[in-house]
mmCIF file of C-alpha atoms and ligand atoms in Angstrom:
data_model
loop_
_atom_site.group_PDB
_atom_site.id
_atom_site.type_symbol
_atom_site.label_atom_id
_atom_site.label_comp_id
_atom_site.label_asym_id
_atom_site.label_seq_id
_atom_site.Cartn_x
_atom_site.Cartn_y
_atom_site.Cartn_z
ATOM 1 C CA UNK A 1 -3.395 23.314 3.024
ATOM 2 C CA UNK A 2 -0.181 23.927 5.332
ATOM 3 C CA UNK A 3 2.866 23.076 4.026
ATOM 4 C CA UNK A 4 6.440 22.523 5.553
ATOM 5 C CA UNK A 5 9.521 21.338 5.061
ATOM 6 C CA UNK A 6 10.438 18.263 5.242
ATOM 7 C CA UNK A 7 14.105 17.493 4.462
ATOM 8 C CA UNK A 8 16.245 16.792 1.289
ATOM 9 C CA UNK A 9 16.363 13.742 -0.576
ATOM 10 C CA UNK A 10 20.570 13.541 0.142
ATOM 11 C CA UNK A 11 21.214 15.498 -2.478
ATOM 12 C CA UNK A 12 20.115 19.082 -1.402
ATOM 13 C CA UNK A 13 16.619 18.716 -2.610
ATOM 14 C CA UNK A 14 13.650 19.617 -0.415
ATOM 15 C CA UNK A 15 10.834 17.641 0.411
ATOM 16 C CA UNK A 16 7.573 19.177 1.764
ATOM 17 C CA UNK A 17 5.207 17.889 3.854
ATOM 18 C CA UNK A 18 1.470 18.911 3.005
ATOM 19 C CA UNK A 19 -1.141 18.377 5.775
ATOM 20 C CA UNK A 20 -4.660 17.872 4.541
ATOM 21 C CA UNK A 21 -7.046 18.594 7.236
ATOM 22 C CA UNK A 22 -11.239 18.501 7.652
ATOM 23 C CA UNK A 23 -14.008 19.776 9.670
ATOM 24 C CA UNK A 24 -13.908 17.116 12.222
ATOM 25 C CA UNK A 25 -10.113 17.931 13.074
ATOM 26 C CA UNK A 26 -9.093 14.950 10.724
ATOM 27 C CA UNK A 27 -5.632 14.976 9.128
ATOM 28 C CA UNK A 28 -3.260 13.337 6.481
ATOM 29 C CA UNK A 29 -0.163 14.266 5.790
ATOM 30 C CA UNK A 30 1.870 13.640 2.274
ATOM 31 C CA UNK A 31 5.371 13.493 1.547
ATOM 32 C CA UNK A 32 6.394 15.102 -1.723
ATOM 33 C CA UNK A 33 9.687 12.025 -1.023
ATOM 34 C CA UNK A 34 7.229 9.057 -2.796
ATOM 35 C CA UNK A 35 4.110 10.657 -2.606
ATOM 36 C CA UNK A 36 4.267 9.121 0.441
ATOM 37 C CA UNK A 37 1.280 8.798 3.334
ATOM 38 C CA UNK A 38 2.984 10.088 6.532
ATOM 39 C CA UNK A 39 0.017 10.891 8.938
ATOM 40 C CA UNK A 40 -3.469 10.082 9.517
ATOM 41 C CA UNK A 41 -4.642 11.475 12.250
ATOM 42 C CA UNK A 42 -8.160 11.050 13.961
ATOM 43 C CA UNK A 43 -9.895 11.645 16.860
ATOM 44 C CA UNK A 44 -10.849 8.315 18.575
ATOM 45 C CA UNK A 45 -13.629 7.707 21.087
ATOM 46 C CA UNK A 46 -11.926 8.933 24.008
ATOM 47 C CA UNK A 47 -11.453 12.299 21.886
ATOM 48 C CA UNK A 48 -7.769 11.537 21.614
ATOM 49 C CA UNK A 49 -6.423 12.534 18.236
ATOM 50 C CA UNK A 50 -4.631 9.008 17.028
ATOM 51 C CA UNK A 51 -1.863 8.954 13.925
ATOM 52 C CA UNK A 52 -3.461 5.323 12.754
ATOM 53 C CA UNK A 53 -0.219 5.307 9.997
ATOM 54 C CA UNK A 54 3.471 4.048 10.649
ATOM 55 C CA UNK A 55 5.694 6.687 9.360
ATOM 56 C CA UNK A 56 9.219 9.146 10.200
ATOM 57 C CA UNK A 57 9.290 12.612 11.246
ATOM 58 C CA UNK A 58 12.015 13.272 8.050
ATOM 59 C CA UNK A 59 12.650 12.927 4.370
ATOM 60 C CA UNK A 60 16.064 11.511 5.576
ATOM 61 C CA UNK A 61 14.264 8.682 7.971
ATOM 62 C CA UNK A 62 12.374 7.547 4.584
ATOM 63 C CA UNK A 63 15.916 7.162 2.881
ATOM 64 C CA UNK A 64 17.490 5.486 5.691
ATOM 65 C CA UNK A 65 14.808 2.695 5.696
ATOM 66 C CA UNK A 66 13.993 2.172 2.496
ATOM 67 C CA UNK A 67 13.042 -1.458 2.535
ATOM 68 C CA UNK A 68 10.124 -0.780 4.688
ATOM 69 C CA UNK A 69 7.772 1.409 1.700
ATOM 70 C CA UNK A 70 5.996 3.068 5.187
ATOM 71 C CA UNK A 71 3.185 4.806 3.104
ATOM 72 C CA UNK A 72 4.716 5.402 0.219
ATOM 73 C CA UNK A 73 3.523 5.187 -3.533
ATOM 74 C CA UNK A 74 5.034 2.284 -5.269
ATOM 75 C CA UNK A 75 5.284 1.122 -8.945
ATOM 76 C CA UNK A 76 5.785 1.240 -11.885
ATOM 77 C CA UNK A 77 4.914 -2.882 -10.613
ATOM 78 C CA UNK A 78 3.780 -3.206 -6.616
ATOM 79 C CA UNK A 79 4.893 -6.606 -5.361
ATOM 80 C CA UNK A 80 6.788 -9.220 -7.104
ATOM 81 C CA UNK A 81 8.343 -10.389 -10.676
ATOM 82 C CA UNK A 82 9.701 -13.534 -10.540
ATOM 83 C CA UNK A 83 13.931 -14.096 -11.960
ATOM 84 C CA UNK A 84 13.246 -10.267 -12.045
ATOM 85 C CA UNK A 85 12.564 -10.560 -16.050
ATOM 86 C CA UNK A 86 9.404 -9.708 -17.613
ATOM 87 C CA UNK A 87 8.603 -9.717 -21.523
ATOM 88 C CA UNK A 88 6.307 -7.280 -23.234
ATOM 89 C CA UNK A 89 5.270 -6.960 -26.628
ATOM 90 C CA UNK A 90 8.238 -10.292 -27.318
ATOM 91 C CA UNK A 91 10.894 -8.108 -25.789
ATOM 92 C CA UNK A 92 12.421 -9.414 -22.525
ATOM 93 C CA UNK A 93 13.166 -6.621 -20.109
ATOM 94 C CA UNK A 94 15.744 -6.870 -17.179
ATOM 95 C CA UNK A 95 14.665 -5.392 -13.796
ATOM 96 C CA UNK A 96 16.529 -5.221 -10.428
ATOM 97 C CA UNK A 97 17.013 -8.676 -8.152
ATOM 98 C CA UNK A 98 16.526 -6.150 -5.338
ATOM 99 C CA UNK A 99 14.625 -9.690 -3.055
ATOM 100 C CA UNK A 100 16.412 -12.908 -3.882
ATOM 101 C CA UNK A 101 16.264 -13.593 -7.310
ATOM 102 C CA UNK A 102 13.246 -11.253 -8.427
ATOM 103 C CA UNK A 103 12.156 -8.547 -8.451
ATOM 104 C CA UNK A 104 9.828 -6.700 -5.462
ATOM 105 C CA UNK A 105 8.246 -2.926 -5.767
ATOM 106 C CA UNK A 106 9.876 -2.152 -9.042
ATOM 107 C CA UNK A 107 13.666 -2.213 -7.515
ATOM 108 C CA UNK A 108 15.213 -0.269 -4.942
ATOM 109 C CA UNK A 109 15.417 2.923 -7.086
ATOM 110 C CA UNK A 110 12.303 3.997 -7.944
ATOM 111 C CA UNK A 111 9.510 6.239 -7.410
ATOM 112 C CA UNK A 112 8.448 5.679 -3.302
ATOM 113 C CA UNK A 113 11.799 7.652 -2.909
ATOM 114 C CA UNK A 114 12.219 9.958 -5.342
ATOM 115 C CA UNK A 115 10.593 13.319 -5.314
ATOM 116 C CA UNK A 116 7.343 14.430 -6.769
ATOM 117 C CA UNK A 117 6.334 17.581 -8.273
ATOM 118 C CA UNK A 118 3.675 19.362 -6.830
ATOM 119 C CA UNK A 119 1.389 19.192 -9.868
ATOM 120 C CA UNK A 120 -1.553 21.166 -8.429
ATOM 121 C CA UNK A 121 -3.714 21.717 -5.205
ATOM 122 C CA UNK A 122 -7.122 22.634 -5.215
ATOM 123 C CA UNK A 123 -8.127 23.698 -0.582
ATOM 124 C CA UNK A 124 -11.976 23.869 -1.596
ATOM 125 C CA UNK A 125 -11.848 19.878 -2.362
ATOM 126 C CA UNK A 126 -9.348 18.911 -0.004
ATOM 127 C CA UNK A 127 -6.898 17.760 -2.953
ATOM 128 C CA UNK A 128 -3.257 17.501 -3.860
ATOM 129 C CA UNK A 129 -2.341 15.974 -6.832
ATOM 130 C CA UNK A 130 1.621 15.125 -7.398
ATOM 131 C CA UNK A 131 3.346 14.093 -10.419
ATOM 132 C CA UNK A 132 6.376 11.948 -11.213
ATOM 133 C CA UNK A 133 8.025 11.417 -15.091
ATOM 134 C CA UNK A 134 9.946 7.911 -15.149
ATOM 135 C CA UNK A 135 11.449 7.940 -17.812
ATOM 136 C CA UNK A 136 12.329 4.923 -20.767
ATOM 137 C CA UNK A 137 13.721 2.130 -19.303
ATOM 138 C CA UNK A 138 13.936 3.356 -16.472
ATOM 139 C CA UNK A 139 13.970 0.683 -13.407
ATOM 140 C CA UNK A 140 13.888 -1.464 -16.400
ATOM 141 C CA UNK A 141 10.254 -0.793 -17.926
ATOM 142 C CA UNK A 142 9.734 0.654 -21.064
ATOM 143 C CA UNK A 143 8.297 3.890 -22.184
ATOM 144 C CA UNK A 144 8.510 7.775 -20.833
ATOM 145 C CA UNK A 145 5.548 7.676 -18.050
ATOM 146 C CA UNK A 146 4.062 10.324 -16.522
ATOM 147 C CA UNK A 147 2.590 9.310 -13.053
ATOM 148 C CA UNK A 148 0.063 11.083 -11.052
ATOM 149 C CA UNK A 149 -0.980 10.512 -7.394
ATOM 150 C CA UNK A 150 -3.937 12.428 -6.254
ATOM 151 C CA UNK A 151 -5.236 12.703 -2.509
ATOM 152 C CA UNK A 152 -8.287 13.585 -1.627
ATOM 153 C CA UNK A 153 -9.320 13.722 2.382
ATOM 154 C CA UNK A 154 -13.489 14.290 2.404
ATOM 155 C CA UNK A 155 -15.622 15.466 5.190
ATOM 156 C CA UNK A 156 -16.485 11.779 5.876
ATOM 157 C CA UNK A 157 -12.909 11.295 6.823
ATOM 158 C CA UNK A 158 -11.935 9.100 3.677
ATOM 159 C CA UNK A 159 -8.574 9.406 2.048
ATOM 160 C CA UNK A 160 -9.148 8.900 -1.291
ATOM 161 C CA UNK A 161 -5.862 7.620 -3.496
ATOM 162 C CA UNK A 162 -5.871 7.999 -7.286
ATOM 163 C CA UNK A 163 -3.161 6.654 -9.413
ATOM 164 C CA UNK A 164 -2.874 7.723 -12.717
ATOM 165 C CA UNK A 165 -0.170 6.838 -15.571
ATOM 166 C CA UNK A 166 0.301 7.080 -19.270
ATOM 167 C CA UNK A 167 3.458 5.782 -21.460
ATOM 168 C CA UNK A 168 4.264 6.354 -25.129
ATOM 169 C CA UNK A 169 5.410 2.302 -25.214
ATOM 170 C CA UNK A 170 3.312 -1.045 -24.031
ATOM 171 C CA UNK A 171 4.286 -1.299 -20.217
ATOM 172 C CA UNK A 172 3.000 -2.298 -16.851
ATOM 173 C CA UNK A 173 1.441 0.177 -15.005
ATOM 174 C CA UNK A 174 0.332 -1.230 -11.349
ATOM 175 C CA UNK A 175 0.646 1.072 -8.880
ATOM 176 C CA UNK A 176 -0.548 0.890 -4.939
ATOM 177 C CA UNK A 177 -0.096 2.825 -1.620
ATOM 178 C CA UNK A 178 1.818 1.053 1.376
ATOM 179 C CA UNK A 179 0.597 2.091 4.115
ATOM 180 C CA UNK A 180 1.257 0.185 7.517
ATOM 181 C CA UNK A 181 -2.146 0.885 9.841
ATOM 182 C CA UNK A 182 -2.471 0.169 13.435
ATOM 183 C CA UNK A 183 -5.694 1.490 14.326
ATOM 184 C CA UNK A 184 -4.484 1.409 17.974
ATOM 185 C CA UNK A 185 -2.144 4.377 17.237
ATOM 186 C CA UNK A 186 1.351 3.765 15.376
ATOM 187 C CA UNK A 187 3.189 3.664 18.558
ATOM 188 C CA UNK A 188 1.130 1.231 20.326
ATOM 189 C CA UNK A 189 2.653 -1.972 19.312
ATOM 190 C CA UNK A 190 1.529 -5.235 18.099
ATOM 191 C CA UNK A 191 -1.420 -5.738 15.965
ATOM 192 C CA UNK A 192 -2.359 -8.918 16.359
ATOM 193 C CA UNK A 193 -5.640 -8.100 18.435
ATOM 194 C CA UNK A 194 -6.904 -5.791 15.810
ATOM 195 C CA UNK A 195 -9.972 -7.369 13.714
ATOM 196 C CA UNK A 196 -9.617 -7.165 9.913
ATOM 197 C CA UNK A 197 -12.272 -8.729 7.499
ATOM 198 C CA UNK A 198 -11.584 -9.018 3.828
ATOM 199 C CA UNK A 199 -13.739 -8.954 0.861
ATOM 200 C CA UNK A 200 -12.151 -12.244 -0.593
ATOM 201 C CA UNK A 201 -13.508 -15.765 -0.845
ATOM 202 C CA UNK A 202 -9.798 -16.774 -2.389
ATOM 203 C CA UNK A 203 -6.205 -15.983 -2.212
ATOM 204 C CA UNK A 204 -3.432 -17.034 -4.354
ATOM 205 C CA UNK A 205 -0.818 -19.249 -2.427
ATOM 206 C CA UNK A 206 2.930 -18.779 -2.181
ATOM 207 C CA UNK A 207 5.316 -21.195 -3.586
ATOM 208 C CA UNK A 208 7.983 -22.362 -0.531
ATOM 209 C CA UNK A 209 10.601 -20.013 -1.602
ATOM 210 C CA UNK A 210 10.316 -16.230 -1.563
ATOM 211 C CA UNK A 211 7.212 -15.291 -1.629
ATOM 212 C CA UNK A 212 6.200 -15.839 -5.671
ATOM 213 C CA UNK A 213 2.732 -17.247 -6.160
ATOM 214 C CA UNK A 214 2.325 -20.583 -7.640
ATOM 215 C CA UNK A 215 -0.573 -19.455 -9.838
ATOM 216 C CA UNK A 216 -3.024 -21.393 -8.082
ATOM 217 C CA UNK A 217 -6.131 -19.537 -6.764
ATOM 218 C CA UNK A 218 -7.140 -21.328 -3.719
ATOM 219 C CA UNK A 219 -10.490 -20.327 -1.233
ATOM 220 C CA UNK A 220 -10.126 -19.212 1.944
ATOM 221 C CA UNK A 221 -12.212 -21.268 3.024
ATOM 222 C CA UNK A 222 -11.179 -23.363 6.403
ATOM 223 C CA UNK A 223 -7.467 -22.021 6.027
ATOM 224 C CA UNK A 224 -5.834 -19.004 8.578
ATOM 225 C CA UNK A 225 -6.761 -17.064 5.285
ATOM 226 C CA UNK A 226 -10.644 -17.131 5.803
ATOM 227 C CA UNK A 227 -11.234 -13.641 6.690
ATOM 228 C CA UNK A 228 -14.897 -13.725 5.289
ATOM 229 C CA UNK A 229 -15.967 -12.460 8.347
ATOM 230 C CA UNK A 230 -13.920 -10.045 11.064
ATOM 231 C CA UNK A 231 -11.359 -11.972 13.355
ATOM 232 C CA UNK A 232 -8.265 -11.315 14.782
ATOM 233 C CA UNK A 233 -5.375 -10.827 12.865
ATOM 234 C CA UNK A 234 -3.169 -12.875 15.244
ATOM 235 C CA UNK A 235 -5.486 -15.566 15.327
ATOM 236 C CA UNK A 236 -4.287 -17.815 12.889
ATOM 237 C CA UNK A 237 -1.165 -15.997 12.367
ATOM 238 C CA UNK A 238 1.126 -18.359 14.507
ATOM 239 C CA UNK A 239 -0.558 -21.684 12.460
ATOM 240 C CA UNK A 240 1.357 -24.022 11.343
ATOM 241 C CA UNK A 241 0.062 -23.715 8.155
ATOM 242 C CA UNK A 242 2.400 -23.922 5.270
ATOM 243 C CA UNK A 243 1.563 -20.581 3.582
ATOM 244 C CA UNK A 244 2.000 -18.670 7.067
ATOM 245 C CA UNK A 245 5.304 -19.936 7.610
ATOM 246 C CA UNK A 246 6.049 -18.925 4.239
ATOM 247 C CA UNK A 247 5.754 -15.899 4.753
ATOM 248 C CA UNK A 248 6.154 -15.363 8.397
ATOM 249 C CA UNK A 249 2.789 -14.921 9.066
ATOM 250 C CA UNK A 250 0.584 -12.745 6.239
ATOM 251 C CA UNK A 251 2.318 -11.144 3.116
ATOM 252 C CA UNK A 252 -0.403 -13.006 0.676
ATOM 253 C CA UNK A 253 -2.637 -11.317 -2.227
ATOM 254 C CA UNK A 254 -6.392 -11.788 -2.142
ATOM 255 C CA UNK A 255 -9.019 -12.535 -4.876
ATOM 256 C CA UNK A 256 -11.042 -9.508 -4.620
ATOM 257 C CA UNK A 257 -14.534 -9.959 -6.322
ATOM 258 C CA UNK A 258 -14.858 -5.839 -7.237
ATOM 259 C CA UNK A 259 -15.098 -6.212 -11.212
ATOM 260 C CA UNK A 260 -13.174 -3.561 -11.426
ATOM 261 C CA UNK A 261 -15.600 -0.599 -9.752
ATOM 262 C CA UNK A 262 -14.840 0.644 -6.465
ATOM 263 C CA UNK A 263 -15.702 -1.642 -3.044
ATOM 264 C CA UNK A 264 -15.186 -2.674 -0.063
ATOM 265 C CA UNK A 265 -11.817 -4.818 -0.188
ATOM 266 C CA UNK A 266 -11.402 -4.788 3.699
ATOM 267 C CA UNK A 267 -12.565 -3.307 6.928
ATOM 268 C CA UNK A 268 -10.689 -2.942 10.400
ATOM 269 C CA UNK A 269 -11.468 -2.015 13.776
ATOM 270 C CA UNK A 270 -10.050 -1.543 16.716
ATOM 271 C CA UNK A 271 -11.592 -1.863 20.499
ATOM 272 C CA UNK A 272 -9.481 0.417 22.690
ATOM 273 C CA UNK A 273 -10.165 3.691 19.959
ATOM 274 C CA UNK A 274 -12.943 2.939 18.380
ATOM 275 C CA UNK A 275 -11.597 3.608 15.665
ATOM 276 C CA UNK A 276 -12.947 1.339 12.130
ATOM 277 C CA UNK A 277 -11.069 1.367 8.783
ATOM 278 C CA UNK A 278 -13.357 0.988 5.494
ATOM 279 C CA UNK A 279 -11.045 0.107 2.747
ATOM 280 C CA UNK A 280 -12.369 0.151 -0.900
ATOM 281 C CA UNK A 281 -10.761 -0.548 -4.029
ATOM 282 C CA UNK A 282 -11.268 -0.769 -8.114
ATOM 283 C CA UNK A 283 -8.460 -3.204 -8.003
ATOM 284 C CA UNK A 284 -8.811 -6.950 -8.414
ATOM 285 C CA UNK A 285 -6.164 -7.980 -5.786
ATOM 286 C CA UNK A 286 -4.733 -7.138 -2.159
ATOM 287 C CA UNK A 287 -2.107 -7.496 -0.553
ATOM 288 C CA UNK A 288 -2.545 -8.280 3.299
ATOM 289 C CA UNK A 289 1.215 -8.051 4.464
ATOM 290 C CA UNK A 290 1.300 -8.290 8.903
ATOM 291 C CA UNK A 291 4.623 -6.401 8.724
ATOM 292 C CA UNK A 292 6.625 -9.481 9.134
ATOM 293 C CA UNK A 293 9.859 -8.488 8.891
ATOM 294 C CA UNK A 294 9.638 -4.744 10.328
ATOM 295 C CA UNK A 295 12.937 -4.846 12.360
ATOM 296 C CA UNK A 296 13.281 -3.257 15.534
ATOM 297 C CA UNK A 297 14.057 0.667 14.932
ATOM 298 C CA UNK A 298 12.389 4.086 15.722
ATOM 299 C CA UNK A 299 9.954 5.960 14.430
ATOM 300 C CA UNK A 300 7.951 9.263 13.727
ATOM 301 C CA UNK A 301 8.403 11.010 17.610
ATOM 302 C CA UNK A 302 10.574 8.346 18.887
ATOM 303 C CA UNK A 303 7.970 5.488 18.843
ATOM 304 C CA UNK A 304 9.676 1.862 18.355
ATOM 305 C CA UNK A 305 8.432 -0.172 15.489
ATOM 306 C CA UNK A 306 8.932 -3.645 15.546
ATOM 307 C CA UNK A 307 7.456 -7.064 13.835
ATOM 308 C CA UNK A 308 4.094 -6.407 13.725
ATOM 309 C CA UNK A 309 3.428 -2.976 14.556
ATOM 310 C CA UNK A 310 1.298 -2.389 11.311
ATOM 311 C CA UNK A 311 -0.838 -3.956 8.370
ATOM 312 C CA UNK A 312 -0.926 -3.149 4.938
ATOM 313 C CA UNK A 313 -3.546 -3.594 2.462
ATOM 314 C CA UNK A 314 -1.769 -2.890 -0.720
ATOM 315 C CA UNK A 315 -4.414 -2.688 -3.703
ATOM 316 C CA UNK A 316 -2.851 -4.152 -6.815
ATOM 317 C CA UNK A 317 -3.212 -6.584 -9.689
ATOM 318 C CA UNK A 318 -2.321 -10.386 -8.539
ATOM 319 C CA UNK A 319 1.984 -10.668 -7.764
ATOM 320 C CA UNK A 320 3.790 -11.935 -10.904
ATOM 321 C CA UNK A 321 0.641 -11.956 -13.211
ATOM 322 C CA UNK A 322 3.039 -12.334 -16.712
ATOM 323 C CA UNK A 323 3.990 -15.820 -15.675
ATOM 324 C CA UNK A 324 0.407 -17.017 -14.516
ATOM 325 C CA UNK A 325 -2.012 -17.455 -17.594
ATOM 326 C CA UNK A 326 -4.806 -16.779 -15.004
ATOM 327 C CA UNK A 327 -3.810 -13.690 -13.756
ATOM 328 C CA UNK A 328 -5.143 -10.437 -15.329
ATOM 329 C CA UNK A 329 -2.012 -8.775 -16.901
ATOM 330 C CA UNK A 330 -1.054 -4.908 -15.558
ATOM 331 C CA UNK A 331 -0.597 -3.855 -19.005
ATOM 332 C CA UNK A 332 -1.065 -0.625 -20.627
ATOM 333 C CA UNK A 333 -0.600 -0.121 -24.455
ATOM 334 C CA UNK A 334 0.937 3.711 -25.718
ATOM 335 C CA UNK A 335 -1.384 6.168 -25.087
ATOM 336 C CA UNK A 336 -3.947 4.564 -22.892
ATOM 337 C CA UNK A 337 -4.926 5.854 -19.827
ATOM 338 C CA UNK A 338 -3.924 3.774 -16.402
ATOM 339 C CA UNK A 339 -6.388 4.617 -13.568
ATOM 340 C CA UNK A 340 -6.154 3.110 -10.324
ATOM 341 C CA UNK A 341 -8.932 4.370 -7.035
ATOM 342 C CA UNK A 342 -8.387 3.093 -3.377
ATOM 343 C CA UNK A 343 -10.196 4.661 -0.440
ATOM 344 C CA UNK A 344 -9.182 4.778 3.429
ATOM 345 C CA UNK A 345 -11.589 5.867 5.058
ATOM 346 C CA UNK A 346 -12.092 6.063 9.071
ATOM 347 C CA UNK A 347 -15.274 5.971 11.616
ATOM 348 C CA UNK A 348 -15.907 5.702 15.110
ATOM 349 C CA UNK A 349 -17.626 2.721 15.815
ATOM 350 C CA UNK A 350 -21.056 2.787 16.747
ATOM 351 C CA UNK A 351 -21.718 0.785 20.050
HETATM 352 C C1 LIG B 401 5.247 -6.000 0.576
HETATM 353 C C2 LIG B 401 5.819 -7.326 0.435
HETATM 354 C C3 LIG B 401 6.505 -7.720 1.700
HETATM 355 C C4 LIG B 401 7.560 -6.708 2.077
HETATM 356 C C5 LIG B 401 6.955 -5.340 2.139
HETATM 357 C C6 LIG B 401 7.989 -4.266 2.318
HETATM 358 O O1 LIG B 401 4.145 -6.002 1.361
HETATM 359 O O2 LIG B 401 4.863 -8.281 0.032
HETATM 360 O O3 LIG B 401 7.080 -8.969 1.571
HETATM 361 O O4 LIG B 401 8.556 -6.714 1.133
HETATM 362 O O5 LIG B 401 6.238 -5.067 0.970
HETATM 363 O O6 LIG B 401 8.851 -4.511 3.359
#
């Protein structure tokens, strides 16, 4: 495993960079900066090797656009809490307003930009695991946690992303990867014309104002949502639908039906590479966001990012699940052992 360096966090701190790499001249590269997905690169058809992941060449670039979560690790809570309050075991806890009113990705202070400790690295398996200790109340949540991420990269060109997490109080422990795909290459632009199918015969709709779910759980079924089988990701996405306007086009969790072992949540492809995404997940929820509201700025080599230059599938439990009696809580009690498995893996299309 090759490491570099990577910057400081601001404060004189390095950050490494850790490249991953396989027999088929595959590659990933992880920040120790938010355990953060920087690189993954791939040979596509042509025998072009394509970085399918938005990202920055520098620690600092991941500072300076925080807002963004390009690959990063996020928790202790991905997504939103609404009035950025939650109550656990009768005790109401106060988190950051970091996106209107609530709360989104656990605050602006958390663990996608702090660094991680290099817990241990095994080259034989292809594996670096990373650990982070938040401690009480910190960003709000109770207990001391200790957070792993683990990343695997396998022969069959799969990323494989564990989260791990264990707390000496009750908390929330739900904790996904953001990584912004464009199976095109990250600096080719818009990707609208990329095909995406999703595992999900439901979604959970947005209430009019930022972004909360109403609680509902509503199928896909003859909305810009249906994604049951592969279409266009621009296709719908300029509908006048209510929930797209919302949200400026996707940023909407979907009902995944996984029970809780690892599937496929999503697939991707795209025609000019070749080059096919197989998502899987133990989650029960993801979150398709279109990067809506990437602004125009640059990128890892000088690329330009703009609205719509990537697509997340953030794994997770449903947005705002405390308020929503129907929505499976992201709770852990003392001791118990949070596990959380997502998979990325990549494959030349077979004509
Ligand atoms: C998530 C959210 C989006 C946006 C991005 C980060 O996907 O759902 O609304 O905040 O993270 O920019």
């Amino acid at each position: 495993m090759v490491k570099e360096s990577f910057g400081t966090d601001g404060r004189d701190n390095p950050v490494e960079l850790f490249t991953l790499s396989n027999g088929n001249g595959t590659k990933v590269k992880i920040s120790t900066l938010g355990a953060t997905v920087v690189s993954f690169l791939f040979l596509d058809k042509t025998g072009t090797l394509r970085d399918v992941v938005l990202g920055y060449d520098s620690a600092e670039d991941y500072l300076k656009n925080n807002g963004l979560y390009f690959g990063a690790s996020v928790g202790r809570c991905a997504n939103r809490i609404s009035n950025a309050k939650v109550t656990i075991d009768g005790v109401e806890y106060a988190l950051e307003a970091n996106s209107g009113s609530n709360n989104l990705h656990s605050g602006s202070n958390g663990i996608s930009y702090k660094i991680w400790e290099v817990e241990h690295i095994d080259e034989e398996a292809n594996c670096l695991a990373l650990k982070i200790v938040s401690a009480d109340l910190e960003q709000g949540f109770p207990g001391n946690m200790t957070i792993r991420a683990i990343f695997t990269l396998t022969e069959e060109d799969a990323l494989h992303i564990e989260y791990q997490a264990v707390s000496d109080k009750t908390t929330i422990a739900n904790f996904t990867n953001h990584s912004y795909f464009n199976l095109a290459g990250h600096d080719s632009g818009n990707i609208s014309g990329q095909k995406l199918k999703l595992y999900a015969k439901a979604f959970t709709p947005l209430a009019p104002k930022d972004s909360i779910p109403t609680g509902e759980i509503c199928s896909v079924e003859g909305t810009p949502f249906d994604f049951t089988d592969f279409k266009e990701i621009g296709r719908d996405i300029e509908a006048t639908d209510k929930q797209i306007t919302y949200a400026r086009g996707y940023d909407h969790n979907f009902v995944l039906e996984n029970q809780g072992e690892l599937k496929l949540m999503a697939e991707a492809e795209c025609e000019e590479t070749g080059i096919h995404l197989y998502a899987y997940t133990d989650r029960p929820g993801v979150q398709l966001y279109t990067g809506n509201f990437i602004h125009g700025h640059m990128g890892k080599q000088g690329a330009f990012y703009g609205e719509r230059h990537g697509f997340c599938l953030e794994s997770q439990y449903y947005p705002d699940a405390f308020r929503h009696p129907d929505f499976q809580k992201p709770l852990i009690l003392a001791g118990e052992a949070y596990k959380a498995h997502t998979v990325f893996r990549l494959k030349l299309k077979e004509d």
